[in-house]
């Protein structure tokens, strides 16, 4: 077992050293549109607004640097996964609207790929789809139900796989069954964020980094260095939203962690396969997500310390050593072929989770205030769709996008502390117990997980 200590934190492995920072806001100024947050939501919104109306004076304010948050730390799944519960949204808004939402997300995968190509953004994109696996009978039962659900929501191209058929794509240990969904691409997340930032600057958008916004009110975004005054102010702060006044309980900053190996030797890849660069996940309650990276490493992530008391966030992605060990054990369990390959880096980041686990897009024309987010970990593609939707709303265009069911959706606030901390930590302890229970041979989803889902209001 390799004993070299991995790099811990330093934002994420996706950044090859910290980027050269743009300058901070030099003082108060005005603009037509001010966007708070230079992650995917903010950058995509700036892009589409500027493309739609080149005369707009757009300012983006970022607390650290472009892509510092989840946009530069995620698992690199450009997928059509819905950031919410389709069944619940259908009951509330109607089935046709949810089908349209799912279709729009699948189409957004190709939209991102097309824009990246047209704008010269190299984000390591390979559209190989995603493969979900089951490693015991209970997981296989959930996987079969997931296949039926995808077809029920008119997701085309879903392919069911036996364990042997899955092994023809990736030689994994202990796979009972699997399915392949074509609506996903592998990306290098930080390269996409950096590339988008460069593109919008070329279009004339001004990005101020190291400019933390301390308050947002109608017509103004306030920082320690000055105030940007604009008739339209859009919040794109995702997991860091709880730090803003009045928003402590709006979205919960959920923590997710990752590790990346050293480059895997070619002879090992020949035994693994993974030539299609599919993203990879499983149907455990404490699920993992993984990819074969641009530089031929394996990056794998999952939940570890899911929530920090008081909605606190990490310091530059540093994770507990036990998290790195736990993710390493997961990797070696599914791919024992890489057990001798050292772990190079461990990191974490926060994603935003609304109380009902449903993302939303809002814009109030009367105040000029808008926001999008709460992507529950499925934001790489959803940010693009949200940005195009916000663009239509800001420009007062009624389109198919502005009629999608997440537009204007309202979620209630999370409970105050310590209930919030107790609930989230208890939920993930329950999921861990449920996975232990299912690994011992039961063919049905553990009742522990069923109860945890119901208490949390989480999709299942």
Short mmCIF file of C-alpha atoms in Angstrom, two decimals:
data_model
loop_
_atom_site.label_atom_id
_atom_site.label_comp_id
_atom_site.label_asym_id
_atom_site.label_seq_id
_atom_site.Cartn_x
_atom_site.Cartn_y
_atom_site.Cartn_z
CA UNK A 1 0.00 0.00 0.00
CA UNK A 2 1.55 3.35 -1.03
CA UNK A 3 2.38 5.57 1.96
CA UNK A 4 3.08 8.89 0.24
CA UNK A 5 0.98 11.68 1.77
CA UNK A 6 -1.40 13.16 -0.82
CA UNK A 7 -1.77 16.88 -1.34
CA UNK A 8 -4.72 17.98 0.78
CA UNK A 9 -6.92 20.89 -0.23
CA UNK A 10 -5.33 23.67 -2.30
CA UNK A 11 -8.87 24.12 -3.74
CA UNK A 12 -8.80 21.04 -6.01
CA UNK A 13 -6.68 18.84 -8.22
CA UNK A 14 -8.35 20.41 -11.26
CA UNK A 15 -6.33 23.59 -10.78
CA UNK A 16 -2.69 23.24 -11.79
CA UNK A 17 -1.62 25.60 -9.03
CA UNK A 18 -3.80 28.56 -8.10
CA UNK A 19 -4.65 30.78 -11.07
CA UNK A 20 -3.25 34.28 -11.44
CA UNK A 21 -5.91 36.40 -9.84
CA UNK A 22 -7.70 39.26 -11.52
CA UNK A 23 -7.77 42.52 -9.63
CA UNK A 24 -10.43 43.46 -7.08
CA UNK A 25 -13.16 46.05 -7.51
CA UNK A 26 -11.22 49.35 -7.47
CA UNK A 27 -14.12 51.37 -6.03
CA UNK A 28 -17.80 52.00 -6.53
CA UNK A 29 -19.09 51.90 -10.08
CA UNK A 30 -22.30 51.32 -11.99
CA UNK A 31 -23.34 48.75 -14.56
CA UNK A 32 -26.41 47.47 -16.36
CA UNK A 33 -26.13 44.00 -14.84
CA UNK A 34 -24.15 42.91 -11.78
CA UNK A 35 -23.61 39.19 -11.26
CA UNK A 36 -22.43 37.93 -7.88
CA UNK A 37 -20.32 34.78 -8.24
CA UNK A 38 -17.92 33.72 -11.00
CA UNK A 39 -18.80 30.05 -11.10
CA UNK A 40 -20.66 28.33 -13.90
CA UNK A 41 -24.02 30.01 -13.20
CA UNK A 42 -22.55 33.51 -13.12
CA UNK A 43 -20.21 33.03 -16.08
CA UNK A 44 -22.80 31.34 -18.29
CA UNK A 45 -25.31 34.10 -17.48
CA UNK A 46 -22.78 36.78 -18.35
CA UNK A 47 -22.03 34.92 -21.59
CA UNK A 48 -25.62 34.62 -22.80
CA UNK A 49 -26.61 38.14 -21.75
CA UNK A 50 -23.62 39.64 -23.55
CA UNK A 51 -24.25 37.53 -26.64
CA UNK A 52 -27.90 38.58 -26.67
CA UNK A 53 -27.18 42.29 -26.10
CA UNK A 54 -23.54 43.33 -26.63
CA UNK A 55 -24.33 46.84 -25.38
CA UNK A 56 -24.95 45.64 -21.83
CA UNK A 57 -22.36 46.71 -19.27
CA UNK A 58 -21.93 43.55 -17.19
CA UNK A 59 -19.84 43.28 -14.02
CA UNK A 60 -19.11 39.98 -12.26
CA UNK A 61 -17.99 40.06 -8.62
CA UNK A 62 -16.15 37.06 -7.19
CA UNK A 63 -14.96 36.55 -3.61
CA UNK A 64 -11.85 34.57 -4.57
CA UNK A 65 -11.26 33.67 -8.23
CA UNK A 66 -13.32 32.33 -11.13
CA UNK A 67 -14.21 28.69 -10.51
CA UNK A 68 -13.14 28.73 -6.85
CA UNK A 69 -16.34 27.06 -5.63
CA UNK A 70 -18.11 23.93 -6.84
CA UNK A 71 -17.46 24.86 -10.48
CA UNK A 72 -13.76 24.16 -10.01
CA UNK A 73 -14.04 21.21 -7.62
CA UNK A 74 -16.81 18.94 -8.92
CA UNK A 75 -16.65 15.45 -10.40
CA UNK A 76 -16.76 16.65 -14.01
CA UNK A 77 -20.11 15.13 -15.00
CA UNK A 78 -21.70 17.21 -17.75
CA UNK A 79 -24.92 15.23 -17.41
CA UNK A 80 -28.65 15.50 -17.99
CA UNK A 81 -29.36 14.58 -14.37
CA UNK A 82 -32.28 16.60 -13.01
CA UNK A 83 -31.46 18.72 -9.93
CA UNK A 84 -34.59 17.65 -8.13
CA UNK A 85 -37.32 15.03 -7.79
CA UNK A 86 -39.18 14.58 -11.09
CA UNK A 87 -42.14 12.79 -9.50
CA UNK A 88 -42.68 15.49 -6.90
CA UNK A 89 -42.29 18.29 -9.42
CA UNK A 90 -44.79 16.56 -11.72
CA UNK A 91 -47.35 16.38 -8.93
CA UNK A 92 -46.88 20.09 -8.32
CA UNK A 93 -46.49 21.44 -11.87
CA UNK A 94 -47.65 18.71 -14.24
CA UNK A 95 -45.93 15.86 -16.05
CA UNK A 96 -45.50 17.62 -19.39
CA UNK A 97 -43.48 20.41 -17.82
CA UNK A 98 -41.13 17.97 -16.14
CA UNK A 99 -40.64 16.01 -19.37
CA UNK A 100 -39.76 19.31 -21.06
CA UNK A 101 -37.32 20.09 -18.23
CA UNK A 102 -35.61 16.72 -18.60
CA UNK A 103 -35.40 17.16 -22.36
CA UNK A 104 -33.95 20.67 -21.96
CA UNK A 105 -31.26 19.36 -19.60
CA UNK A 106 -30.27 16.59 -22.03
CA UNK A 107 -30.07 19.17 -24.82
CA UNK A 108 -27.99 21.45 -22.58
CA UNK A 109 -25.24 18.80 -22.52
CA UNK A 110 -24.76 19.34 -26.24
CA UNK A 111 -25.17 23.11 -25.86
CA UNK A 112 -22.18 23.25 -23.52
CA UNK A 113 -20.14 21.05 -25.85
CA UNK A 114 -21.05 23.21 -28.86
CA UNK A 115 -20.27 26.53 -27.14
CA UNK A 116 -16.96 25.23 -25.81
CA UNK A 117 -15.97 24.18 -29.33
CA UNK A 118 -17.13 27.44 -30.95
CA UNK A 119 -15.41 29.61 -28.34
CA UNK A 120 -12.18 27.63 -28.29
CA UNK A 121 -12.54 26.39 -24.70
CA UNK A 122 -10.56 23.20 -24.15
CA UNK A 123 -12.28 21.50 -21.20
CA UNK A 124 -11.24 17.93 -21.93
CA UNK A 125 -14.75 17.06 -23.08
CA UNK A 126 -15.54 13.49 -24.15
CA UNK A 127 -19.20 12.55 -24.52
CA UNK A 128 -19.02 8.91 -23.48
CA UNK A 129 -22.21 8.84 -21.43
CA UNK A 130 -22.41 7.60 -17.87
CA UNK A 131 -22.46 4.07 -16.45
CA UNK A 132 -24.32 3.36 -13.21
CA UNK A 133 -23.51 0.08 -11.49
CA UNK A 134 -25.03 -2.16 -8.82
CA UNK A 135 -22.87 -4.35 -6.61
CA UNK A 136 -25.49 -6.22 -4.58
CA UNK A 137 -29.11 -7.36 -4.93
CA UNK A 138 -30.68 -4.32 -3.29
CA UNK A 139 -28.66 -1.97 -5.46
CA UNK A 140 -29.61 -4.00 -8.55
CA UNK A 141 -33.28 -3.64 -7.64
CA UNK A 142 -32.89 0.16 -7.36
CA UNK A 143 -30.93 0.27 -10.60
CA UNK A 144 -33.71 -1.57 -12.45
CA UNK A 145 -36.23 0.90 -11.02
CA UNK A 146 -34.00 3.78 -12.14
CA UNK A 147 -33.94 2.41 -15.69
CA UNK A 148 -37.72 2.27 -15.74
CA UNK A 149 -37.90 5.81 -14.38
CA UNK A 150 -35.57 7.15 -17.08
CA UNK A 151 -37.71 5.56 -19.78
CA UNK A 152 -40.89 6.83 -18.13
CA UNK A 153 -39.48 10.35 -18.33
CA UNK A 154 -38.69 9.80 -22.02
CA UNK A 155 -34.92 9.70 -21.66
CA UNK A 156 -33.80 7.95 -24.83
CA UNK A 157 -30.82 5.69 -25.35
CA UNK A 158 -30.80 3.95 -21.94
CA UNK A 159 -29.01 0.59 -22.27
CA UNK A 160 -29.31 -2.11 -19.60
CA UNK A 161 -26.13 -4.11 -19.01
CA UNK A 162 -25.36 -7.41 -17.33
CA UNK A 163 -22.25 -7.62 -15.19
CA UNK A 164 -20.35 -9.17 -18.11
CA UNK A 165 -21.55 -6.46 -20.51
CA UNK A 166 -20.50 -3.76 -18.06
CA UNK A 167 -17.05 -5.36 -17.86
CA UNK A 168 -16.64 -4.90 -21.61
CA UNK A 169 -16.67 -1.16 -20.92
CA UNK A 170 -14.88 -1.05 -17.54
CA UNK A 171 -13.48 -4.04 -15.67
CA UNK A 172 -14.90 -3.41 -12.21
CA UNK A 173 -15.05 -5.77 -9.27
CA UNK A 174 -18.33 -7.30 -8.12
CA UNK A 175 -20.75 -5.68 -10.58
CA UNK A 176 -24.15 -7.38 -10.63
CA UNK A 177 -25.82 -5.16 -13.23
CA UNK A 178 -25.47 -1.72 -14.79
CA UNK A 179 -26.96 0.71 -17.23
CA UNK A 180 -25.53 3.23 -19.66
CA UNK A 181 -27.06 6.67 -20.22
CA UNK A 182 -25.69 8.52 -23.28
CA UNK A 183 -26.59 12.00 -22.00
CA UNK A 184 -23.33 12.78 -20.20
CA UNK A 185 -19.81 13.95 -21.00
CA UNK A 186 -16.58 13.83 -19.03
CA UNK A 187 -15.08 17.30 -18.50
CA UNK A 188 -12.18 18.89 -16.66
CA UNK A 189 -14.19 21.29 -14.45
CA UNK A 190 -11.63 24.01 -13.77
CA UNK A 191 -10.66 24.21 -17.44
CA UNK A 192 -14.30 24.92 -18.29
CA UNK A 193 -14.58 27.62 -15.59
CA UNK A 194 -11.29 29.28 -16.57
CA UNK A 195 -12.17 29.09 -20.24
CA UNK A 196 -15.60 30.65 -19.70
CA UNK A 197 -14.06 33.48 -17.69
CA UNK A 198 -11.63 34.22 -20.50
CA UNK A 199 -14.41 34.12 -23.10
CA UNK A 200 -16.70 36.56 -21.30
CA UNK A 201 -13.81 38.95 -20.75
CA UNK A 202 -13.10 38.91 -24.47
CA UNK A 203 -16.75 39.80 -25.02
CA UNK A 204 -16.39 42.84 -22.76
CA UNK A 205 -17.64 41.54 -19.41
CA UNK A 206 -15.61 42.84 -16.46
CA UNK A 207 -14.69 40.32 -13.74
CA UNK A 208 -13.45 41.54 -10.38
CA UNK A 209 -11.92 38.82 -8.22
CA UNK A 210 -11.00 39.05 -4.51
CA UNK A 211 -14.18 41.14 -4.16
CA UNK A 212 -16.48 39.41 -1.65
CA UNK A 213 -20.04 40.68 -1.68
CA UNK A 214 -21.29 41.32 1.84
CA UNK A 215 -24.88 42.24 0.96
CA UNK A 216 -27.25 42.29 -2.00
CA UNK A 217 -30.18 44.72 -2.13
CA UNK A 218 -32.29 46.01 -4.98
CA UNK A 219 -30.01 47.94 -7.30
CA UNK A 220 -26.77 47.26 -5.39
CA UNK A 221 -24.12 44.67 -4.61
CA UNK A 222 -21.96 45.80 -1.70
CA UNK A 223 -18.32 44.83 -1.15
CA UNK A 224 -15.61 46.08 1.24
CA UNK A 225 -14.01 47.87 -1.73
CA UNK A 226 -17.07 49.64 -3.06
CA UNK A 227 -20.60 49.15 -4.34
CA UNK A 228 -21.70 48.15 -7.81
CA UNK A 229 -24.99 49.84 -8.63
CA UNK A 230 -27.09 48.19 -11.34
CA UNK A 231 -30.79 47.89 -12.14
CA UNK A 232 -30.29 44.10 -12.39
CA UNK A 233 -28.40 42.18 -9.69
CA UNK A 234 -28.18 38.39 -10.05
CA UNK A 235 -27.00 36.06 -7.28
CA UNK A 236 -25.01 33.02 -8.38
CA UNK A 237 -23.42 31.99 -5.10
CA UNK A 238 -24.61 28.34 -4.76
CA UNK A 239 -22.94 26.69 -1.71
CA UNK A 240 -21.74 30.02 -0.31
CA UNK A 241 -25.23 31.56 -0.24
CA UNK A 242 -25.65 30.97 3.52
CA UNK A 243 -22.96 33.59 4.24
CA UNK A 244 -25.13 36.41 2.89
CA UNK A 245 -27.47 38.38 5.20
CA UNK A 246 -30.91 36.84 5.54
CA UNK A 247 -29.99 33.67 3.66
CA UNK A 248 -28.47 31.52 6.42
CA UNK A 249 -31.19 28.88 6.12
CA UNK A 250 -32.13 29.29 2.45
CA UNK A 251 -29.83 26.59 1.08
CA UNK A 252 -27.72 24.13 3.02
CA UNK A 253 -24.03 23.94 2.00
CA UNK A 254 -23.57 20.19 1.53
CA UNK A 255 -20.01 18.94 1.48
CA UNK A 256 -18.66 16.50 -1.09
CA UNK A 257 -15.10 15.18 -1.28
CA UNK A 258 -12.82 13.78 -3.95
CA UNK A 259 -9.47 12.14 -4.48
CA UNK A 260 -7.34 11.72 -7.60
CA UNK A 261 -4.68 9.10 -8.21
CA UNK A 262 -1.31 9.52 -9.83
CA UNK A 263 -1.46 8.88 -13.59
CA UNK A 264 -2.37 5.22 -14.06
CA UNK A 265 0.22 3.25 -16.09
CA UNK A 266 -0.86 2.21 -19.57
CA UNK A 267 -0.51 -1.49 -18.79
CA UNK A 268 -3.02 -1.07 -15.97
CA UNK A 269 -5.42 0.79 -18.24
CA UNK A 270 -5.23 -2.13 -20.66
CA UNK A 271 -6.61 -4.37 -17.90
CA UNK A 272 -9.29 -1.85 -16.85
CA UNK A 273 -10.56 -0.65 -20.22
CA UNK A 274 -12.57 2.56 -19.74
CA UNK A 275 -11.68 3.55 -23.31
CA UNK A 276 -15.01 5.38 -23.72
CA UNK A 277 -14.27 7.78 -20.85
CA UNK A 278 -17.75 7.18 -19.43
CA UNK A 279 -18.43 8.79 -16.09
CA UNK A 280 -19.06 6.16 -13.45
CA UNK A 281 -21.35 5.94 -10.44
CA UNK A 282 -23.22 3.46 -8.29
CA UNK A 283 -26.60 3.02 -6.62
CA UNK A 284 -25.41 2.76 -3.02
CA UNK A 285 -26.92 5.23 -0.56
CA UNK A 286 -23.43 6.54 0.20
CA UNK A 287 -22.78 6.65 -3.52
CA UNK A 288 -19.55 7.37 -5.38
CA UNK A 289 -18.95 9.23 -8.66
CA UNK A 290 -15.83 8.89 -10.78
CA UNK A 291 -14.12 9.68 -14.06
CA UNK A 292 -11.02 8.81 -16.07
CA UNK A 293 -9.33 12.20 -16.24
CA UNK A 294 -7.76 14.05 -19.13
CA UNK A 295 -4.32 13.13 -17.77
CA UNK A 296 -5.25 9.45 -17.25
CA UNK A 297 -5.79 9.50 -13.51
CA UNK A 298 -8.88 8.25 -11.74
CA UNK A 299 -10.82 10.87 -9.80
CA UNK A 300 -13.48 9.57 -7.43
CA UNK A 301 -15.74 11.35 -5.00
CA UNK A 302 -18.47 10.88 -2.44
CA UNK A 303 -19.89 12.24 0.81
CA UNK A 304 -17.71 12.17 3.91
CA UNK A 305 -18.33 15.00 6.36
CA UNK A 306 -21.56 16.07 4.66
CA UNK A 307 -22.25 19.21 6.65
CA UNK A 308 -20.41 21.58 8.98
CA UNK A 309 -22.27 23.06 11.93
CA UNK A 310 -23.70 26.53 11.33
CA UNK A 311 -23.47 26.19 7.53
CA UNK A 312 -19.71 26.76 7.64
CA UNK A 313 -17.63 25.99 4.56
CA UNK A 314 -14.16 24.51 4.14
CA UNK A 315 -10.81 26.27 3.99
CA UNK A 316 -9.60 25.94 0.41
CA UNK A 317 -10.85 22.38 0.06
CA UNK A 318 -8.99 20.70 2.90
CA UNK A 319 -10.51 17.37 3.99
CA UNK A 320 -9.98 15.10 7.02
CA UNK A 321 -7.38 12.38 6.41
CA UNK A 322 -10.04 9.76 7.14
CA UNK A 323 -11.97 11.03 4.11
CA UNK A 324 -9.04 10.35 1.81
CA UNK A 325 -8.69 6.87 3.34
CA UNK A 326 -12.40 6.13 2.93
CA UNK A 327 -12.51 7.20 -0.71
CA UNK A 328 -9.30 5.25 -1.37
CA UNK A 329 -10.94 2.15 0.09
CA UNK A 330 -13.96 2.66 -2.17
CA UNK A 331 -11.72 3.02 -5.22
CA UNK A 332 -9.74 -0.12 -4.38
CA UNK A 333 -12.93 -2.10 -3.77
CA UNK A 334 -14.24 -1.42 -7.28
CA UNK A 335 -10.89 -1.26 -9.07
CA UNK A 336 -8.34 -3.42 -7.21
CA UNK A 337 -6.09 -3.09 -10.28
CA UNK A 338 -5.04 0.40 -9.06
CA UNK A 339 -4.37 -0.53 -5.43
CA UNK A 340 -0.66 0.09 -5.98
CA UNK A 341 -1.17 3.51 -7.65
CA UNK A 342 -0.57 6.34 -5.14
CA UNK A 343 -3.26 8.87 -4.29
CA UNK A 344 -2.03 12.28 -5.40
CA UNK A 345 -4.64 14.70 -4.08
CA UNK A 346 -7.69 14.99 -1.85
CA UNK A 347 -10.10 17.93 -1.68
CA UNK A 348 -13.68 18.93 -1.04
CA UNK A 349 -16.24 21.57 -1.96
CA UNK A 350 -19.77 22.61 -1.13
CA UNK A 351 -22.94 22.35 -3.16
CA UNK A 352 -26.26 23.99 -2.32
CA UNK A 353 -29.23 21.89 -1.18
CA UNK A 354 -32.70 23.44 -0.77
CA UNK A 355 -34.93 21.94 1.94
CA UNK A 356 -36.98 20.04 -0.68
CA UNK A 357 -33.92 19.17 -2.82
CA UNK A 358 -35.32 21.14 -5.78
CA UNK A 359 -33.24 23.68 -7.74
CA UNK A 360 -34.88 26.91 -8.87
CA UNK A 361 -34.50 29.98 -11.08
CA UNK A 362 -35.98 33.35 -10.06
CA UNK A 363 -36.13 36.89 -11.40
CA UNK A 364 -38.24 39.75 -10.02
CA UNK A 365 -38.62 42.41 -12.71
CA UNK A 366 -39.90 44.91 -10.14
CA UNK A 367 -36.73 44.83 -8.01
CA UNK A 368 -34.26 43.63 -10.63
CA UNK A 369 -33.11 40.87 -8.27
CA UNK A 370 -32.64 37.33 -9.51
CA UNK A 371 -30.87 34.11 -8.67
CA UNK A 372 -30.44 30.51 -9.70
CA UNK A 373 -29.10 27.50 -7.86
CA UNK A 374 -29.70 24.80 -5.32
CA UNK A 375 -28.48 22.21 -7.83
CA UNK A 376 -28.08 19.39 -5.24
CA UNK A 377 -24.87 18.22 -6.90
CA UNK A 378 -26.23 18.11 -10.47
CA UNK A 379 -25.20 21.60 -11.52
CA UNK A 380 -22.57 21.27 -14.25
CA UNK A 381 -25.24 21.13 -16.96
CA UNK A 382 -28.10 22.73 -15.01
CA UNK A 383 -26.10 25.95 -14.62
CA UNK A 384 -26.11 26.41 -18.38
CA UNK A 385 -29.86 25.90 -18.63
CA UNK A 386 -30.42 28.21 -15.65
CA UNK A 387 -28.23 30.91 -17.21
CA UNK A 388 -30.13 30.84 -20.50
CA UNK A 389 -33.38 30.98 -18.54
CA UNK A 390 -32.21 33.97 -16.48
CA UNK A 391 -31.12 35.67 -19.69
CA UNK A 392 -34.61 35.32 -21.16
CA UNK A 393 -36.19 36.60 -17.96
CA UNK A 394 -33.88 39.62 -17.64
CA UNK A 395 -34.49 40.52 -21.28
CA UNK A 396 -38.26 40.08 -20.80
CA UNK A 397 -38.52 37.25 -23.32
CA UNK A 398 -41.23 34.64 -22.78
CA UNK A 399 -39.81 31.38 -24.05
CA UNK A 400 -40.10 27.65 -23.52
CA UNK A 401 -37.30 27.97 -20.95
CA UNK A 402 -39.12 30.54 -18.81
CA UNK A 403 -42.08 28.14 -18.60
CA UNK A 404 -40.10 25.21 -17.18
CA UNK A 405 -41.29 24.04 -13.75
CA UNK A 406 -38.22 25.11 -11.77
CA UNK A 407 -38.81 28.77 -12.70
CA UNK A 408 -40.19 30.48 -9.64
CA UNK A 409 -40.23 27.29 -7.56
CA UNK A 410 -40.15 28.12 -3.84
CA UNK A 411 -38.55 25.91 -1.18
CA UNK A 412 -39.03 26.41 2.53
CA UNK A 413 -36.04 27.24 4.73
CA UNK A 414 -33.94 24.68 6.58
CA UNK A 415 -34.41 24.20 10.30
CA UNK A 416 -32.33 26.30 12.73
CA UNK A 417 -29.29 24.83 14.46
CA UNK A 418 -28.70 22.40 16.07
CA UNK A 419 -31.60 20.66 14.29
CA UNK A 420 -30.00 21.22 10.89
CA UNK A 421 -26.71 19.61 11.92
CA UNK A 422 -28.36 16.73 13.79
CA UNK A 423 -30.68 16.00 10.88
CA UNK A 424 -28.06 15.97 8.12
CA UNK A 425 -25.45 14.06 10.10
CA UNK A 426 -28.09 11.57 11.22
CA UNK A 427 -29.26 11.12 7.64
CA UNK A 428 -25.81 10.15 6.39
CA UNK A 429 -25.15 7.86 9.34
CA UNK A 430 -28.42 6.15 8.43
CA UNK A 431 -27.33 5.78 4.80
CA UNK A 432 -24.04 4.25 5.94
CA UNK A 433 -25.96 1.76 8.08
CA UNK A 434 -28.32 1.02 5.20
CA UNK A 435 -25.42 0.22 2.85
CA UNK A 436 -23.96 -2.10 5.51
CA UNK A 437 -27.34 -3.80 5.83
CA UNK A 438 -27.76 -4.26 2.06
CA UNK A 439 -24.22 -5.58 1.62
CA UNK A 440 -25.23 -8.55 3.77
CA UNK A 441 -27.59 -9.90 1.13
CA UNK A 442 -31.03 -8.35 1.43
CA UNK A 443 -32.72 -7.93 -1.95
CA UNK A 444 -34.71 -4.84 -0.99
CA UNK A 445 -33.71 -1.30 -0.12
CA UNK A 446 -32.95 -1.12 3.57
CA UNK A 447 -35.84 0.37 5.58
CA UNK A 448 -33.24 2.53 7.32
CA UNK A 449 -32.65 4.39 4.06
CA UNK A 450 -36.37 4.63 3.30
CA UNK A 451 -37.00 6.35 6.63
CA UNK A 452 -33.97 8.63 6.17
CA UNK A 453 -35.22 9.70 2.72
CA UNK A 454 -38.65 10.53 4.07
CA UNK A 455 -37.33 12.54 7.00
CA UNK A 456 -34.90 14.48 4.80
CA UNK A 457 -37.37 15.05 1.97
CA UNK A 458 -34.70 13.65 -0.36
CA UNK A 459 -35.52 12.14 -3.77
CA UNK A 460 -35.26 8.33 -3.81
#
